[in-house]
XYZ file of C-alpha atoms in Angstrom:
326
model
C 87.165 107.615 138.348
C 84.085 105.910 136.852
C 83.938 102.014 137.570
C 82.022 100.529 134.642
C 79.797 97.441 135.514
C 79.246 94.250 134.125
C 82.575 94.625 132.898
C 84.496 92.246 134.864
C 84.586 88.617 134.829
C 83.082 86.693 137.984
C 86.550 85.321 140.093
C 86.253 81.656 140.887
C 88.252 79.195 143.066
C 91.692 78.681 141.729
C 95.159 80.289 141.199
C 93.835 83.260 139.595
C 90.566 83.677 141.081
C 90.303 83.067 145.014
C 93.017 80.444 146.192
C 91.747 77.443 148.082
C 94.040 76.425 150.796
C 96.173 73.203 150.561
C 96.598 71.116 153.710
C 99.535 70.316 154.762
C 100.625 66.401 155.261
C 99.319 63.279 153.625
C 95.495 63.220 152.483
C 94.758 60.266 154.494
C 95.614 61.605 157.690
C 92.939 61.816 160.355
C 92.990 65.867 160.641
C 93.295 68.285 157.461
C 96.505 70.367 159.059
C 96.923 74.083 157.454
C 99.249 76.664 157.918
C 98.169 80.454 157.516
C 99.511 83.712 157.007
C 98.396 86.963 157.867
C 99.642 89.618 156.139
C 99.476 92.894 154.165
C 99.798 92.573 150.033
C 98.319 94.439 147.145
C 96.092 93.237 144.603
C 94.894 95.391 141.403
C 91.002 94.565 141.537
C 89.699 97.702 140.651
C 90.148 98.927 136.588
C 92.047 101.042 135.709
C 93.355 104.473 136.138
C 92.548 103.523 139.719
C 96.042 101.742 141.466
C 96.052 98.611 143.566
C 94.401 98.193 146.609
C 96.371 97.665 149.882
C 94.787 94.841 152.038
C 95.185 93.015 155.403
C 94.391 89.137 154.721
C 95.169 85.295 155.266
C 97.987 83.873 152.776
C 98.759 80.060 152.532
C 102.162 78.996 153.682
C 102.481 76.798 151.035
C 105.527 78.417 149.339
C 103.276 77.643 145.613
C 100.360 80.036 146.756
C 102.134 82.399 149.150
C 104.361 84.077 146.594
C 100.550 85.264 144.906
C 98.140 86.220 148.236
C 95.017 86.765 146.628
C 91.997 88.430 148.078
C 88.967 86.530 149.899
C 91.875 83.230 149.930
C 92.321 81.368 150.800
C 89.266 79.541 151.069
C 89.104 76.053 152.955
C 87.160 72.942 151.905
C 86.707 70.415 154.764
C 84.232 67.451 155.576
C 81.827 66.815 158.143
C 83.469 65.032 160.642
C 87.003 65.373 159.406
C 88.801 67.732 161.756
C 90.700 70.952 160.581
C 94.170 72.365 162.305
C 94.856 76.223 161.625
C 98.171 77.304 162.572
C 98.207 81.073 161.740
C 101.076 83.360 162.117
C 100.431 87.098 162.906
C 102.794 88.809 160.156
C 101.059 92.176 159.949
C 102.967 95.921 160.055
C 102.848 97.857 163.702
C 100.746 100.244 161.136
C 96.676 99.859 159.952
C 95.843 100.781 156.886
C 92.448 102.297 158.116
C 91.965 104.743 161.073
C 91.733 103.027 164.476
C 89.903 104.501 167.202
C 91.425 104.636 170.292
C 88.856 105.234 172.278
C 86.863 102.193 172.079
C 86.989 99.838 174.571
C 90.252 97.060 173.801
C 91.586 99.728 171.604
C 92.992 101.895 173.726
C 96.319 104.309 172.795
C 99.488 102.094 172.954
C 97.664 98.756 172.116
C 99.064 96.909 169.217
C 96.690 97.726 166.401
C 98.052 94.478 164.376
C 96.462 92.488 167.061
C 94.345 89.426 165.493
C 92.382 86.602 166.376
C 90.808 84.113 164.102
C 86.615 82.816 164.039
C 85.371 80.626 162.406
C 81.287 81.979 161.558
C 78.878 79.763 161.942
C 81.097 76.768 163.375
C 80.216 74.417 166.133
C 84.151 74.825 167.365
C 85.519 74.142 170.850
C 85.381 77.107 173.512
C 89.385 77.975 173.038
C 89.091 77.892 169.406
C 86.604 80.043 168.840
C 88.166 83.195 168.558
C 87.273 85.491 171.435
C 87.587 89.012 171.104
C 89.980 88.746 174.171
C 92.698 85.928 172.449
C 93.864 88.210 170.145
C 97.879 87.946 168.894
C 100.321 90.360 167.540
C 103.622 89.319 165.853
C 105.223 90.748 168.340
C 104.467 88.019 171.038
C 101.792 90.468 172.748
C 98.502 88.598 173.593
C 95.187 89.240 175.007
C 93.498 88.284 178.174
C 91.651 84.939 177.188
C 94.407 83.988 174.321
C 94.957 80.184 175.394
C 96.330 78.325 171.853
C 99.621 79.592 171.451
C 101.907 77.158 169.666
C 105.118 78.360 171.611
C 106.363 80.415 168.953
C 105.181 84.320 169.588
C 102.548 85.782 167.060
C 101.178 82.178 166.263
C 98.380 80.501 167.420
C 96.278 77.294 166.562
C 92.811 76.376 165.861
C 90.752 73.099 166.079
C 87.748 72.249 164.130
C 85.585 69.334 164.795
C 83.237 70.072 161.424
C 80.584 67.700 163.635
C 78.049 69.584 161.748
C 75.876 69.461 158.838
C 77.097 70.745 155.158
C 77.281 74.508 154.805
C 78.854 77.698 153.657
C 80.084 79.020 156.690
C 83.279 82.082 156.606
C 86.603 82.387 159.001
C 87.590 86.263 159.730
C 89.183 88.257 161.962
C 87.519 89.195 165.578
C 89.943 91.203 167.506
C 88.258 93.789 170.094
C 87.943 97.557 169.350
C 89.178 96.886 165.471
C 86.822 93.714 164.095
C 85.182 96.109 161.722
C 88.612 97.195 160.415
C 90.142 93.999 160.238
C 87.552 92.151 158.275
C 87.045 95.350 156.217
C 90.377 95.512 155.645
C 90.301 91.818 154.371
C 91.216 89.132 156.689
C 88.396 86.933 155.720
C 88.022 84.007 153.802
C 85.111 81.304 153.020
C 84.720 77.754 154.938
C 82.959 75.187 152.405
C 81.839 72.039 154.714
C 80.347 69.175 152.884
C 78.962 65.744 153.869
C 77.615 62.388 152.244
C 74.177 63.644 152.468
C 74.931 66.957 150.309
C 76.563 64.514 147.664
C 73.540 62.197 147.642
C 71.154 65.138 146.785
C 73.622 66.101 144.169
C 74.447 62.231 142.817
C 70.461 62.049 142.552
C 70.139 65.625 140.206
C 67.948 67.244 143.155
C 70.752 69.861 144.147
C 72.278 71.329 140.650
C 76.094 70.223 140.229
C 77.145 73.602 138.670
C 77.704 75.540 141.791
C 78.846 79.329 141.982
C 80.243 80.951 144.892
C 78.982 84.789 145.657
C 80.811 86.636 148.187
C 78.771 89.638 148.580
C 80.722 92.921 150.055
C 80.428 96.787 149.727
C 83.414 98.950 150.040
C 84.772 102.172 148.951
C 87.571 103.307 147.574
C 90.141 106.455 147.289
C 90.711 107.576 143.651
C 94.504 105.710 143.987
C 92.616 102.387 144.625
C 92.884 102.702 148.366
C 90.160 101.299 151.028
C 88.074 104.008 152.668
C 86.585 104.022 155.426
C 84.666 106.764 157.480
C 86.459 107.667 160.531
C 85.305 111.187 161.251
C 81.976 113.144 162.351
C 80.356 114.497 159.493
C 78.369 117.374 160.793
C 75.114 117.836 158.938
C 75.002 121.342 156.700
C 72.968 120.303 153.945
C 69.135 122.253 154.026
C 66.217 120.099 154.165
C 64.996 118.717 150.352
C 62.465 119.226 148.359
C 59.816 116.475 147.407
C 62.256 113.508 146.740
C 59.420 112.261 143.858
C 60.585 115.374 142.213
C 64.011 116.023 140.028
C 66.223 118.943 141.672
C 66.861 121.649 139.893
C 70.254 122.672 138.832
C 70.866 125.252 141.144
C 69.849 122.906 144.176
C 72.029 120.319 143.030
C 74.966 123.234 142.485
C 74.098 124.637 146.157
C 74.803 121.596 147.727
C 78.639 121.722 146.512
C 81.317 120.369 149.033
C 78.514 119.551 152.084
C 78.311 116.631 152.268
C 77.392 116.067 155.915
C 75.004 113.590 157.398
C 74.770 113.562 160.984
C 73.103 116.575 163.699
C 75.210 117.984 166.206
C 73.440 118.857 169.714
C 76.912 120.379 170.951
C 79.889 118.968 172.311
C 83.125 118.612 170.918
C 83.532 114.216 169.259
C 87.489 113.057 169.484
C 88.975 113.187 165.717
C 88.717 109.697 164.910
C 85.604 107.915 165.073
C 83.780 104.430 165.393
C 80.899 104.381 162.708
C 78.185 101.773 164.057
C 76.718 101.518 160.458
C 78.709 101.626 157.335
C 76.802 101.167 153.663
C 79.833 101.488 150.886
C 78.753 102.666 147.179
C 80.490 100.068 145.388
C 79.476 96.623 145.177
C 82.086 93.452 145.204
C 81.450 89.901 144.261
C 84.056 87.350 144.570
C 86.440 90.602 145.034
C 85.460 91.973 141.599
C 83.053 95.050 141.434
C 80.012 94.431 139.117
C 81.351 90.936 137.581
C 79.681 89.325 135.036
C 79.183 85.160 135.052
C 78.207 83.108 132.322
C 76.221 80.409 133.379
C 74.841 76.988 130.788
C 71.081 76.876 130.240
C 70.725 73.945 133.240
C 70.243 74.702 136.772
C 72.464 76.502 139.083
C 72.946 76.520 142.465
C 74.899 79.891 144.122
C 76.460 79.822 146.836
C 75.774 83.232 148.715
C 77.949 84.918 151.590
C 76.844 88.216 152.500
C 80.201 90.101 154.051
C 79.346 92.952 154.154
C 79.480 95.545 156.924
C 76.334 96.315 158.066
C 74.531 96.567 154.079
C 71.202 93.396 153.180
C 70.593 92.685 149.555
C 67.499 91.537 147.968
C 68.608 89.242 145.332
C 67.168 89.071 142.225
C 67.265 87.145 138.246
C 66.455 88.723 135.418
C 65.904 87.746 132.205
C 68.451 89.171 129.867
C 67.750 91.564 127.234
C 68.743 91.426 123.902
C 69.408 95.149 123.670
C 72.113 95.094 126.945
């Protein structure tokens, strides 16, 4: 099915955009205390006839925003200097929604492929906080070699964040070994907003724009019933070399290249069935979890908030003026 762009509204932050996260205990305490999920839910983001897409991702405990887990939430807002507590509790199925490959290193055959560990991306966080690849957790009580936070209660685990660091946009995801690609493809990652006195000053003082915008930049692709793709096979090149690519193909080219749709050489040898892909660049384009939104903006500075999350894919951003004839 044809996705139609610029036909989508821009998500924001809020109970029907992307959830922000709601600590738990009084707001003067010395350390914001949350409590995550991680789980797999379905959201409809694509239009329709497409269905709802299945994803792995972080839902808040609190019983107000857990009943709706959104994708991208939920995101957390802390200060500089004011410490953050992540409890998380591993609540995903013994199944993946994407192909794992078991012959990676970590991700061997019998490992528990709901195995997660959380990072924080960008954050100046204490050694056994920082997510390893190695202190993974599965609900099942299962851990990995270097997993050292446990709370006592099997499949949870507990992070500490000093925020001793200057404002920024930083992003928490998952970083499990032999299926980090999956994981965060698959969704279970979320946005870290840190901000300090000095950010406020600049904005109290009109030299950083009040009207912010978050971007979340991803690519992904997607099955005709609104499930994630992701390549997991060789695709053995069949396709004859092109013509001039500053000339249009003919027809019959374009009909002769029906159903091959290969892209790599073979030089022999037989690759297992599932694969690792070291690159991946998706054909659809998501902002904020939306493909191809569309934001309205007042006629006053701006400032956007960019996080590029996508696999392996670089954008060169770009404004336009807009045309009268769109």
């Amino acid at each position: 099915p044809v996705i139609r762009k610029f036909n989508q509204a821009l998500p924001g932050l809020g109970p029907s955009g992307i959830p922000v996260a709601t600590p738990v205990g009084a707001a003067s305490s010395a350390v914001d205390a949350y409590q995550l999920q991680i789980q797999q839910f379905q959201q409809q983001i694509l239009p329709l006839p497409y269905g709802k897409t299945t994803f792995w991702g972080y839902v808040d405990a609190n019983p107000a925003i857990a009943a709706n887990p959104r994708y991208l939430g939920p995101v957390i807002v802390a200060r500089k200097d004011k410490p953050v507590q992540l409890t998380v509790t591993n609540q995903l199925p013994n199944k993946h929604i994407l192909p794992v490959d078991t012959t990676l290193m970590g991700a061997q055959p019998g490992q528990d492929v709901n195995r997660a560990t959380v990072h924080l991306h960008g954050g100046f966080t204490p050694w056994n906080s920082d997510g390893g690849p190695f202190s993974w957790f599965a609900p099942d009580g299962q851990t990995g070699a270097s997993f050292l936070n446990g709370t006592g209660v099997p499949g949870q685990a507990r992070y500490y964040y000093p925020n001793q660091q200057s404002a920024r946009l930083m992003w928490y995801h998952d970083h499990a070994i032999g299926i980090t690609r999956l994981n965060a493809y698959a969704g279970i990652v979320s946005a870290y907003l840190l901000g300090d006195d000095f950010e406020d000053s600049l904005v109290a003082s009109g030299l950083v724009p009040s009207t912010q915008i978050p971007l979340v930049i991803q690519d992904k692709s997607f099955n005709p019933d609104g499930s994630l793709w992701y390549p997991s096979q060789y695709e053995y090149r069949n396709i004859p070399n092109l013509p001039n690519p500053w000339e249009p193909l003919s027809q019959a080219t374009v009909n002769g290249f029906a159903g091959q749709t290969g892209r790599w050489e073979s030089e022999g040898g037989t690759p297992p069935p599932v694969s690792c892909v070291p690159e991946y660049f998706s054909d659809t384009v998501l902002v904020n979890g939306a493909p191809y939104p569309v934001a309205g903006v007042p006629a006053a500075p701006v400032r956007f908030r960019v996080l590029n999350g996508s696999q392996a894919r670089f954008y060169n951003l770009q404004l336009y003026y807009e045309s009268a004839e769109r």
